Coordinates of C-alpha atoms in Angstrom, one line a residue:
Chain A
X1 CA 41.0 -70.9 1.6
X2 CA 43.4 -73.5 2.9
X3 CA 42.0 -77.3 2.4
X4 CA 43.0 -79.3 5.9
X5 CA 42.7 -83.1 6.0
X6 CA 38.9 -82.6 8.0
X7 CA 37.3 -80.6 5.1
X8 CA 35.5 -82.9 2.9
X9 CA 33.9 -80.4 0.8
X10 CA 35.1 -76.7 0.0
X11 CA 34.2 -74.4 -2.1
X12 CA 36.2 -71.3 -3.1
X13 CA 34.7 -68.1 -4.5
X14 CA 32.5 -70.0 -6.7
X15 CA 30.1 -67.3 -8.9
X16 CA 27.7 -68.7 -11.3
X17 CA 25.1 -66.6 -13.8
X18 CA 22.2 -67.4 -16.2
X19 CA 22.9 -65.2 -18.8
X20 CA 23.1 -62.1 -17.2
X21 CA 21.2 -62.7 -14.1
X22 CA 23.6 -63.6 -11.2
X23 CA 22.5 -66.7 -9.5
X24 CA 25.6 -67.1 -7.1
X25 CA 28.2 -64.4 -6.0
X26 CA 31.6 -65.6 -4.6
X27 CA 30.3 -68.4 -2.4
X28 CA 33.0 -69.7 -0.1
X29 CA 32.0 -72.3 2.9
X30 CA 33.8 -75.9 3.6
X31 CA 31.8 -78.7 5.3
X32 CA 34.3 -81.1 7.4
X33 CA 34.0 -85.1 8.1
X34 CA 31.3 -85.2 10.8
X35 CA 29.8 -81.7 9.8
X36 CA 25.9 -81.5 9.5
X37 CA 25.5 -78.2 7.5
X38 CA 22.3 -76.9 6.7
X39 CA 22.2 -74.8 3.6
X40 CA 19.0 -72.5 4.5
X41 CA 17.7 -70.3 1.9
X42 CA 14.1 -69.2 0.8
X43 CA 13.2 -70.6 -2.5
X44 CA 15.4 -68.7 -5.4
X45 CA 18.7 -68.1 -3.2
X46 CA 20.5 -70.1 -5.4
X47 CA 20.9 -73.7 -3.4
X48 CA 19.7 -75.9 -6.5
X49 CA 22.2 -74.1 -8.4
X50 CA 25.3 -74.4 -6.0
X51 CA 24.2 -78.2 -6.0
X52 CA 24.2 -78.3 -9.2
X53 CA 27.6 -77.0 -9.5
X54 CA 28.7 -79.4 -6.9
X55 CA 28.0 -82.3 -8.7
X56 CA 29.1 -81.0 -12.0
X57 CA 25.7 -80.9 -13.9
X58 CA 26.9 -77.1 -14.0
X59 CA 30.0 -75.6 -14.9
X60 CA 31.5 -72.3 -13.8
X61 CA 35.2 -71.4 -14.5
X62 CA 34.6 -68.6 -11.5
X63 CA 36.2 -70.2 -8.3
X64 CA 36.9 -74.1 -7.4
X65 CA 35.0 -76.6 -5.9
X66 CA 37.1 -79.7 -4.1
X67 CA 36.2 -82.5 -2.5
X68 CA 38.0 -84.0 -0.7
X69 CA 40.8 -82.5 -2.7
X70 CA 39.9 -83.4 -5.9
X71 CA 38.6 -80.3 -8.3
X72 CA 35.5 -81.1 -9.7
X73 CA 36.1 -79.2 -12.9
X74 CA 39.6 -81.1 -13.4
X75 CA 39.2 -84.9 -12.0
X76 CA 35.0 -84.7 -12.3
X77 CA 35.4 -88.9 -11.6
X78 CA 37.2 -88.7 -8.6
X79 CA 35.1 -86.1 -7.0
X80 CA 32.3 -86.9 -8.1
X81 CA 33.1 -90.9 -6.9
X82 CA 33.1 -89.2 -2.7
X83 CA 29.2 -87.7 -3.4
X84 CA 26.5 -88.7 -2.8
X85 CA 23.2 -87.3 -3.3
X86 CA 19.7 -86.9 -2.8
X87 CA 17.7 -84.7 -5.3
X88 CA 14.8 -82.6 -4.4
X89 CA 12.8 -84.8 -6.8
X90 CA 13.0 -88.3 -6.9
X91 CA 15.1 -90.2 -9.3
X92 CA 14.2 -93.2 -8.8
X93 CA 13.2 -95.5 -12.1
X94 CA 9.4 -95.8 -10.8
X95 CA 8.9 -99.0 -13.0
X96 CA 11.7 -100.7 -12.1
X97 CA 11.7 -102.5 -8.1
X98 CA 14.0 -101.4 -5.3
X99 CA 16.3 -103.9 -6.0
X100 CA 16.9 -103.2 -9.7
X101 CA 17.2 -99.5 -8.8
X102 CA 20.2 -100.1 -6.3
X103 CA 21.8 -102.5 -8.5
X104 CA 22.0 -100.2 -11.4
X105 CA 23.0 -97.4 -9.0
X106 CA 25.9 -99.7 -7.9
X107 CA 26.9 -100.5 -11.1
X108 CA 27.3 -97.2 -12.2
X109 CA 29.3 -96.8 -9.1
X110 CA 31.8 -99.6 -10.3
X111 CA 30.1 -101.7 -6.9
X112 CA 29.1 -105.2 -8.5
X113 CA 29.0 -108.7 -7.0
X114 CA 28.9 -110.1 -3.7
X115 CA 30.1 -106.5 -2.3
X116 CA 26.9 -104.9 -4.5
X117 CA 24.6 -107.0 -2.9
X118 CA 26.2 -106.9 0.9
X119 CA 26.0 -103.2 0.3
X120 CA 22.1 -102.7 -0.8
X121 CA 21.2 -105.3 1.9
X122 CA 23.6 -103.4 4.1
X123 CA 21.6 -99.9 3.6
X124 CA 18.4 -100.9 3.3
X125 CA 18.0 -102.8 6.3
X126 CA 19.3 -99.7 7.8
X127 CA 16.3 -97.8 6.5
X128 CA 13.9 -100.8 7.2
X129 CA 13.2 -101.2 3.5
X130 CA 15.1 -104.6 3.1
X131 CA 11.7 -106.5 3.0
X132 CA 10.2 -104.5 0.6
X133 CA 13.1 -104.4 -1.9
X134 CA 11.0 -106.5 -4.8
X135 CA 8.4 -103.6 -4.5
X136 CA 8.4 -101.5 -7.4
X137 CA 8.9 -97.8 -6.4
X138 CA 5.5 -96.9 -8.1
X139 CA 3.9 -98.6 -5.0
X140 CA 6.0 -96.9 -2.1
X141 CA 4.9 -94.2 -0.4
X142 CA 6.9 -90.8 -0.9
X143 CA 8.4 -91.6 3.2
X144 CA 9.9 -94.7 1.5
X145 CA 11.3 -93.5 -2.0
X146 CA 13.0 -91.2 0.0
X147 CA 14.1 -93.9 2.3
X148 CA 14.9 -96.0 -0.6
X149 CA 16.8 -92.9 -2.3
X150 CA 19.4 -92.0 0.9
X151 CA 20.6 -96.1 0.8
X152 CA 21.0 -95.5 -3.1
X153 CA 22.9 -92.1 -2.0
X154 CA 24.9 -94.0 0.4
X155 CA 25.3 -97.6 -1.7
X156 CA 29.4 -96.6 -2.7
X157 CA 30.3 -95.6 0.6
X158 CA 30.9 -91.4 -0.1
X159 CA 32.2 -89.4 2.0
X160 CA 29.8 -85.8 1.3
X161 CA 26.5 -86.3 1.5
X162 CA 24.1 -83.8 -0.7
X163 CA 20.8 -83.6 0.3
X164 CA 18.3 -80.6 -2.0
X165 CA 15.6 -80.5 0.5
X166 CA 14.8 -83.9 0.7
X167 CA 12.0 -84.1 3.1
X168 CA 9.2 -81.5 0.7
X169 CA 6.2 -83.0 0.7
X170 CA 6.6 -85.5 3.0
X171 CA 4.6 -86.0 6.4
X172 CA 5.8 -85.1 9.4
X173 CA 6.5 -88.5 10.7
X174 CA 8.6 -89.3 7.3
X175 CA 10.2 -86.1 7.9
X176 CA 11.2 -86.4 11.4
X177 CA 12.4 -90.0 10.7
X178 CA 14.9 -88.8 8.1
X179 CA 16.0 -85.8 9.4
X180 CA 17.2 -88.4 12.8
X181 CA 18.4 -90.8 10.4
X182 CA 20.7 -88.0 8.3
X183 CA 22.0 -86.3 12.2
X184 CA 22.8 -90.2 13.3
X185 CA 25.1 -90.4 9.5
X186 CA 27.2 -87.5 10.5
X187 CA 27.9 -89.0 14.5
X188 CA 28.3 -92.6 13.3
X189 CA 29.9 -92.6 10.0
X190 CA 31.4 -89.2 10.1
X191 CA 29.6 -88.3 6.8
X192 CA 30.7 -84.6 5.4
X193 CA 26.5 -83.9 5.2
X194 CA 25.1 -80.3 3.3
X195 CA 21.5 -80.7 3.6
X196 CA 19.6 -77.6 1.2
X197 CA 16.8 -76.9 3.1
X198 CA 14.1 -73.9 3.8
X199 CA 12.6 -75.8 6.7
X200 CA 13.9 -74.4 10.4
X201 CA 13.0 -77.2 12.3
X202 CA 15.4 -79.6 10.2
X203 CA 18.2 -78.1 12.4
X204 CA 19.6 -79.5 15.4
X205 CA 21.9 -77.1 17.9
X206 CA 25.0 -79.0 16.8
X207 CA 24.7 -78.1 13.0
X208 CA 26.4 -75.4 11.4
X209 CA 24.7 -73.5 9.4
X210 CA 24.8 -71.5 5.7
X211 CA 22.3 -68.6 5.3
X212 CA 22.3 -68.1 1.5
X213 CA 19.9 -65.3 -0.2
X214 CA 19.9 -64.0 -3.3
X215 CA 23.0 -65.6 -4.3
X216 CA 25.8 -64.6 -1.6
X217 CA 26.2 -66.0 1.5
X218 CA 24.6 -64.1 4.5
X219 CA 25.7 -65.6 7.6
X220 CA 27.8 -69.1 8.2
X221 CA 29.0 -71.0 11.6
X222 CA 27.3 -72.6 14.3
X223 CA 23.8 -72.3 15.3
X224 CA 25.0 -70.1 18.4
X225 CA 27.5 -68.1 15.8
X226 CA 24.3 -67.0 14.0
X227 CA 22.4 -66.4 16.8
X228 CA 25.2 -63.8 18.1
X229 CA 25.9 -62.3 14.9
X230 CA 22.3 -62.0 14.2
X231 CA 21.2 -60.7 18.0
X232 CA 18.2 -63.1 17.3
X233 CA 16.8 -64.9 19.7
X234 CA 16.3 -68.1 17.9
X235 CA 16.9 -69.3 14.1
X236 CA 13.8 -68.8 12.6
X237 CA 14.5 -65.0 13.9
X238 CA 18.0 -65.3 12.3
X239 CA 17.1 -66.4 9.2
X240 CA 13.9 -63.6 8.8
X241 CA 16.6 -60.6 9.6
X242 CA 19.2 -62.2 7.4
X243 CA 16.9 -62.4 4.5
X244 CA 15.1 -59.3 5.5
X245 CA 17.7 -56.8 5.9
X246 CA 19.1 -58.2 2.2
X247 CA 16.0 -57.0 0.2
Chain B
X1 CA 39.8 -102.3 -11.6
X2 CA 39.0 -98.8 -13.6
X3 CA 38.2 -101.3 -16.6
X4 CA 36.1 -103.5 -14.1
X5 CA 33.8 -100.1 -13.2
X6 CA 33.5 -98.8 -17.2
X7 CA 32.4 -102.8 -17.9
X8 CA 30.0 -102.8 -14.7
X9 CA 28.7 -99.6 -15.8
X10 CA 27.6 -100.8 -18.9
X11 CA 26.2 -104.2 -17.8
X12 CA 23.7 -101.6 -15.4
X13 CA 23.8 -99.2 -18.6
X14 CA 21.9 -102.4 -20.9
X15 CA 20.2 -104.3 -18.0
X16 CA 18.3 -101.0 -17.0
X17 CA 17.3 -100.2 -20.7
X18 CA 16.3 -104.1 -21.1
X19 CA 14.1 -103.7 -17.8
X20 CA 12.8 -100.7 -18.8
X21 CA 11.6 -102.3 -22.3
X22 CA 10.4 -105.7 -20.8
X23 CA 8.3 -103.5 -17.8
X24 CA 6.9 -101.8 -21.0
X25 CA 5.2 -104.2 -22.8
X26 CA 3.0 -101.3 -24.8
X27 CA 6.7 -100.2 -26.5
X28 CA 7.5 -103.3 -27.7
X29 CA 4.3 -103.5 -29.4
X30 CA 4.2 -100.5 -30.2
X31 CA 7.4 -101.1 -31.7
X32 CA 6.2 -104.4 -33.9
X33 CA 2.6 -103.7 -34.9
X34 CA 4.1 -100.0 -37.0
X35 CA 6.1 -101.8 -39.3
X36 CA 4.2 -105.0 -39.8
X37 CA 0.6 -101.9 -40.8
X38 CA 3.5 -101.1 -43.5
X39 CA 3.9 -104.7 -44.3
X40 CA 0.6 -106.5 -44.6
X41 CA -1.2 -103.2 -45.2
X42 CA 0.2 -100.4 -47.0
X43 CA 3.2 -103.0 -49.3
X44 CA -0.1 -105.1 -50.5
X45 CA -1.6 -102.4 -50.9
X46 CA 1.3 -100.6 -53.2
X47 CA 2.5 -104.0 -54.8
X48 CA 0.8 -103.7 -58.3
X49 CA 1.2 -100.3 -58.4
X50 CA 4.9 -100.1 -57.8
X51 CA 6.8 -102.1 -60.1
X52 CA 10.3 -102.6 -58.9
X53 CA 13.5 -103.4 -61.6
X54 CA 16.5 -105.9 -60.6
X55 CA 18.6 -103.7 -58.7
X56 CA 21.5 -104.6 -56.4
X57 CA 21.2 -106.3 -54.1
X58 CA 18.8 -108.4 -55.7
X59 CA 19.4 -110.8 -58.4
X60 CA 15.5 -111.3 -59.4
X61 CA 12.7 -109.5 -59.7
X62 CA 11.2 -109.1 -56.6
X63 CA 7.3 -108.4 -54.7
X64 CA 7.4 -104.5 -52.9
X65 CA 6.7 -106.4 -49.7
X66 CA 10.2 -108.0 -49.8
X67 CA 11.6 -104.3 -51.5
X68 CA 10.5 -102.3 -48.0
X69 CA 11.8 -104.7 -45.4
X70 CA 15.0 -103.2 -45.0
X71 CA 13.4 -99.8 -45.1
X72 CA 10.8 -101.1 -41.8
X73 CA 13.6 -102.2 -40.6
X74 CA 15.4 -99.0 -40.4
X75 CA 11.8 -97.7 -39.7
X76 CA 12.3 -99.5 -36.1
X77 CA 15.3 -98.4 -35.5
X78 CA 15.0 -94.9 -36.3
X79 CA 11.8 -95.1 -33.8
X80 CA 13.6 -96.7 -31.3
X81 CA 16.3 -93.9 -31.3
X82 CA 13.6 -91.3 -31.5
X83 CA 11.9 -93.3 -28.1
X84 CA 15.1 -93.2 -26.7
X85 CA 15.4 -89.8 -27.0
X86 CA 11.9 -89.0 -26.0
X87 CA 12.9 -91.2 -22.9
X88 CA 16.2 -89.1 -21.9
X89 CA 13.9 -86.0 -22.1
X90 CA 11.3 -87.5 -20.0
X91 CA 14.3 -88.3 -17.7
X92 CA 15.6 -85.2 -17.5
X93 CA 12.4 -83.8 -16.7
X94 CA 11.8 -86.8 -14.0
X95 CA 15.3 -85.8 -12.5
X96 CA 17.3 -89.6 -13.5
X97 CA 19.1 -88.6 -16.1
X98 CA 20.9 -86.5 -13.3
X99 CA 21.4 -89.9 -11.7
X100 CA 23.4 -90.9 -14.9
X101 CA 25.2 -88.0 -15.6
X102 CA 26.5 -87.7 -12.1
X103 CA 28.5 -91.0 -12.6
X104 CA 32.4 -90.9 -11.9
X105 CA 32.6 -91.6 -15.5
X106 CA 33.5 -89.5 -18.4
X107 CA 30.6 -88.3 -19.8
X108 CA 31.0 -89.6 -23.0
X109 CA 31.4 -92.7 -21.9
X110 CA 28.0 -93.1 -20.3
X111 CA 25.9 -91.6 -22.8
X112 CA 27.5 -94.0 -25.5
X113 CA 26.9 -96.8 -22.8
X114 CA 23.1 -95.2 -23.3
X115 CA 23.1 -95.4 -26.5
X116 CA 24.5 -99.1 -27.1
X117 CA 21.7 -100.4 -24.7
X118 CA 19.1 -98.5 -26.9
X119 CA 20.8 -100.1 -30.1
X120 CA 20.5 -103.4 -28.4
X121 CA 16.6 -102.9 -27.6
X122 CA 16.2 -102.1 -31.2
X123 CA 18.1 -105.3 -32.4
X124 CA 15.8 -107.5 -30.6
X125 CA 13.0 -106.1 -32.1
X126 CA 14.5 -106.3 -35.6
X127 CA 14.6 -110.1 -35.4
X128 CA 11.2 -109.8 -33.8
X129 CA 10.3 -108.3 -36.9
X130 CA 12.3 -110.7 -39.3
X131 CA 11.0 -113.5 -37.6
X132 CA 7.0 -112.4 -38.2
X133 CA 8.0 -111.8 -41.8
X134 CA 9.5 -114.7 -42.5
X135 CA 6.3 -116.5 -42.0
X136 CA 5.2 -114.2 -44.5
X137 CA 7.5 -115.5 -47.1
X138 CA 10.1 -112.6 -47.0
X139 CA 12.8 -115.2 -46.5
X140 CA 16.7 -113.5 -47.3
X141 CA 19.3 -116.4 -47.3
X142 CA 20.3 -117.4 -44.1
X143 CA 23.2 -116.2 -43.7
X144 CA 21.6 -112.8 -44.1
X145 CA 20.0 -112.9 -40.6
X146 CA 23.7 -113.3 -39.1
X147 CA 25.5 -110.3 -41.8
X148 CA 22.8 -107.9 -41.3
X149 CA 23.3 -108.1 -37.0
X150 CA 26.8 -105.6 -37.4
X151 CA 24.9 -103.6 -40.1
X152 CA 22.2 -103.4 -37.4
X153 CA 24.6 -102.4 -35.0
X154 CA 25.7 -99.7 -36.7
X155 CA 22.4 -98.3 -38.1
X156 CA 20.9 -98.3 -34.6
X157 CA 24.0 -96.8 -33.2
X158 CA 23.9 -93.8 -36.0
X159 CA 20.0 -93.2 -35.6
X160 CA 20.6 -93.7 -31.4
X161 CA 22.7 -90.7 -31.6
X162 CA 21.0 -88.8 -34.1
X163 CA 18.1 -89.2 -31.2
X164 CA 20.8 -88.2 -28.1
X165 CA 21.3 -85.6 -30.2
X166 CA 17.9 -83.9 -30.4
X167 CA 17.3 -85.1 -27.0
X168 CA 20.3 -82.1 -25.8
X169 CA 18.4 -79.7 -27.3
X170 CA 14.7 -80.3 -26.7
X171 CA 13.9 -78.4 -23.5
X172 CA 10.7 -79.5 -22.7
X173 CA 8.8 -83.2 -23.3
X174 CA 5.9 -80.9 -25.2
X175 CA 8.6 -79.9 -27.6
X176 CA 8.8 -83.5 -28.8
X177 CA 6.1 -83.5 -31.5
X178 CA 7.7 -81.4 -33.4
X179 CA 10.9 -83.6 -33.8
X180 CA 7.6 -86.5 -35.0
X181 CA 7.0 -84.0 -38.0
X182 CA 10.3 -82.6 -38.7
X183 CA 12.6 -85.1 -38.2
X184 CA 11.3 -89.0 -38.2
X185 CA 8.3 -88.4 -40.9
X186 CA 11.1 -86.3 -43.6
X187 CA 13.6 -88.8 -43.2
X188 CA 11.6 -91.7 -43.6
X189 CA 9.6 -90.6 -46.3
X190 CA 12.7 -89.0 -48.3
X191 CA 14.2 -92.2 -48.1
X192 CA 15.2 -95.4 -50.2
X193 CA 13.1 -96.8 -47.8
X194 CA 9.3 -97.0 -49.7
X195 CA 10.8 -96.7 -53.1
X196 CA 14.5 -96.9 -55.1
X197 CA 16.4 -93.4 -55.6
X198 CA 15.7 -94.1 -59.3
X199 CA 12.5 -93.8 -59.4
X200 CA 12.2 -90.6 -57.0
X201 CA 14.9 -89.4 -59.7
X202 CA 12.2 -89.7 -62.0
X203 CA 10.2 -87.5 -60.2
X204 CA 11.9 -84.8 -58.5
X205 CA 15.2 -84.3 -58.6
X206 CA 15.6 -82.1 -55.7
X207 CA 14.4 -84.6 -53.7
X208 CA 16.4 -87.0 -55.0
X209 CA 19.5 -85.4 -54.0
X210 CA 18.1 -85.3 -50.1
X211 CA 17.3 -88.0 -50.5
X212 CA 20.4 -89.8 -51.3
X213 CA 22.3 -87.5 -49.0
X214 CA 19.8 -88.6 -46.6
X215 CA 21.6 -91.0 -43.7
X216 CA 18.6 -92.8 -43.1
X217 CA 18.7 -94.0 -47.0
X218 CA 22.5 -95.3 -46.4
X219 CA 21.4 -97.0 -42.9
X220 CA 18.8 -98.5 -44.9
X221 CA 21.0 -99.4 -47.9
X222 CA 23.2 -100.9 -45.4
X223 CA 20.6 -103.1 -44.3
X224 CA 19.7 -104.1 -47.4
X225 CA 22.4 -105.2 -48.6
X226 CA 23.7 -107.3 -45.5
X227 CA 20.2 -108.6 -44.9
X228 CA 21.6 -110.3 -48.5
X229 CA 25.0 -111.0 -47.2
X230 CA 26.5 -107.9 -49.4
X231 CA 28.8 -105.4 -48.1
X232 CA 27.9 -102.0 -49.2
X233 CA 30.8 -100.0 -48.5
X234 CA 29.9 -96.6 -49.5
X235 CA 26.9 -96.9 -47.4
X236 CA 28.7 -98.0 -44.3
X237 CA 31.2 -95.1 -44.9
X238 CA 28.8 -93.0 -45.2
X239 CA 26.4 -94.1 -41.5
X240 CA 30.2 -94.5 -39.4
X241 CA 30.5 -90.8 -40.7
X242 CA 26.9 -90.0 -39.8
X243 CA 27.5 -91.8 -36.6
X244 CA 30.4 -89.5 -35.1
X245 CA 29.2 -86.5 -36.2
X246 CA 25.9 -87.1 -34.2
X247 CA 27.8 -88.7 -31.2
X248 CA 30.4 -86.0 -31.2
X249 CA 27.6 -83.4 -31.5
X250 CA 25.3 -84.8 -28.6
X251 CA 28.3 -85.1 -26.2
X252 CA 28.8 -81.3 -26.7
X253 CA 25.2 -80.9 -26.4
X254 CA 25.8 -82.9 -22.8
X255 CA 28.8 -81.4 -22.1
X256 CA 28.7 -78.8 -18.6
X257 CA 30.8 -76.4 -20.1
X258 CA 29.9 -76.1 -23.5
X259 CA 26.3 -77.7 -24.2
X260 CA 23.0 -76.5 -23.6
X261 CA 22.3 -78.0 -20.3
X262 CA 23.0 -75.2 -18.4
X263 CA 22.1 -72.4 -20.9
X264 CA 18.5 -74.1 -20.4
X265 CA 18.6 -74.2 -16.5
X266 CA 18.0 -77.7 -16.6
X267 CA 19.7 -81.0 -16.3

């Protein structure tokens, strides 16, 4: 796979196993600057894993993962300095307030000072969280950790966005709020964005789209491109046949 | 500017841990009231019975209570490593330790960055703990209370990272009790801690021998001897030694590659 200046994120034949069970089979896919990419899998395909491997809590000598050219496995602090990410649980210190939790997120991101504080007013404002950022997290709603959890994702500026399925067990107004709020990233800030996901009506027409069961990759392209190959007639269609037809 | 980023990350490193500590006011009592039972409590309790000869570093007889200081002392350090440890499970289980380990920072780096906050934590409750007992008359020279802080450093460091290490290969928080009974309880008792190696030599002799070889009875030794502005090199040797093998052990343990992380499916 050729890496062109667009492609923020690509990973190459990547294979990963636990013990002898094989959790991911020669996964290719690139997501470019601007790109919304919806990784859609039921639960067990193997996105927490690819994650995983993404931000280097894994290793795998099968295949490479760059971003934005830099090899993961080889300069780990340079890739892993253009990610940001949003886990499926929250990570937030629940004791600590918003404030503290941003500040030692942008420390660890090298982001101190007066830049460190524009930044986390910056974000949070965005995410209307400003005011409430000497709350501790204990007392926020899950809506609002998760709010407070994409400005931490977003604090050093990153140019890949990693979200596992950041909107499970939230309401639907919470959900529909973020899943706006992540589409707007990718348009404004041209944000690389690869959202894990399980939920179809997180997509929007313009996303592209990765189908991944059972470790390999089933279908990938635009919403229409899936549609076509698929001969569904919309995603939730797509995405039963692809999964389907594979068991 | 690459220095700038490892010095920030630290600053966030300590100032989270010293959060963390001042949010839990339970720890740091927790932390004080174990080691002054052992003081008022069980070293009254034990002071006829245990007669204790002039050894270094002492130049006088001396009461047990003033004997097991140095021993409480490691006793709240080796606690506070085994919290820490507890703590890095707990956030591995809560999902933030991914938050730390996801840093565009070597690896070793950040977990030793982990592991000097905790040592720092531990340090402030020492002289918590010296201060209490100096109003009960267990009073080294003064200049004790500024040659024991790098002996403290060290001690904490070495039981920090025997703690990192047990927290890379405890899967599950459950699993943590065990480390209570077969870790912190056998070192502390088969230590010079409660009683000099000479008189568990009288005893046993097996458990002598542990319990020389035991680090915990040469961070303790350490301790004692700076708390009485001595150096005693052997024992410092012998926790720096302690120290990196622990440290180099747990950064394996951490390591993607080659530690357990992944063989356990978790992170």
């Amino acid at each position: 796979m050729t890496f062109v200046d667009s492609t923020a994120l690509a990973v190459n034949d990547v294979s990963y196993a636990y013990g002898k069970k094989t959790a991911l089979d020669r996964v290719s896919f690139v997501v470019r600057r601007g790109d919304c990419t919806i990784l859609l899998g039921p639960n067990g395909a193997g996105k927490s894993t690819l994650f995983s491997l993404i931000i280097r809590l894994y290793d795998s000598p099968a295949g490479s993962i760059l971003i934005n050219g830099n090899d993961v496995r080889k300069k780990p602090s340079r890739a892993l300095a253009e990610i940001g990410v949003v886990f499926q649980q929250s990570t937030l210190d629940l004791d600590l307030t918003v404030l503290q939790n941003l500040r030692y997120h942008a420390s660890l991101h090298g982001v101190g000072g007066r830049l460190a504080r524009a930044r986390i007013r910056e974000e949070l404002q965005r995410q209307g969280m400003y005011e409430r950022r000497h709350e501790r997290v204990r007392q926020l709603n899950g809506g609002h950790r998760r709010r407070v959890e994409i400005a931490r994702a977003l604090l050093h500026q990153p140019s890949v966005l990693l979200l596992d399925e950041p909107t499970v067990g939230l309401d639907v107004p919470s959900r529909g709020a973020i899943v706006e709020y992540v589409h707007g990233l990718c348009m404004s800030e041209k944000i690389a964005v690869l959202w894990a996901s399980h939920l179809i009506d997180e997509i929007y027409p313009s996303d592209r789209l990765i189908i991944l069961h059972q470790g390999t990759i089933r279908a990938q392209g635009g919403v229409s491109d899936v549609l076509q190959a698929t001969g569904a007639a919309d995603i939730g269609d797509a995405f039963h046949i692809l999964t389907r037809e594979a068991m | 500017m690459r220095l700038l980023h490892y010095l920030r990350a630290l600053r966030g490193i300590i100032v989270r841990e010293l959060y963390r500590f001042v949010h839990q006011g339970g720890r740091f009592g927790a932390a004080l009231v174990r080691p002054l039972v052992w003081l008022f409590i069980f070293a009254a309790g034990f002071r006829s019975t245990l007669g204790i000869a002039i050894i270094p570093p002492y130049e006088t007889y001396i009461l047990y209570e003033v004997y097991i200081t140095p021993g409480l002392i490691g006793m709240i350090q080796l606690f506070n490593g085994m919290q820490s440890s507890l703590s890095m499970v707990y956030d591995r289980e809560m999902g933030s330790m991914k938050t730390l380990l996801i840093t565009p920072l070597p690896r070793w780096y950040l977990l030793t960055s982990k592991l000097v906050a905790g040592t720092l934590v531990s340090i402030l409750q020492v002289y918590t703990f010296l201060a209490i007992a100096w109003l009960y008359q267990i009073q080294p020279p003064p200049i004790g209370y500024l040659t024991v802080l790098p002996a403290l450093l060290l001690t904490g460091l070495m039981l920090g990272s025997l703690g990192l290490l047990l927290s890379s290969f405890i899967k599950q928080l459950e699993n943590f009790a065990g480390v209570m009974n077969f870790v912190i309880f056998p070192m502390f008792f088969m230590s010079t801690a409660l009683y000099p190696l000479w008189k568990i030599k009288e005893s046993n002799e097996l458990l002598y021998t542990l319990a020389e070889y035991n680090p915990f009875s040469q961070a303790v030794e350490l301790i004692r001897f700076a708390l009485y502005g001595q150096f005693n090199q052997y024992a410092f040797c012998y926790t720096l030694a302690a120290l990196f093998g622990f440290l180099g052990l747990a950064i394996v343990g951490y390591n993607p590659s080659k530690g357990m992380m992944q063989r356990k499916g978790g992170a």
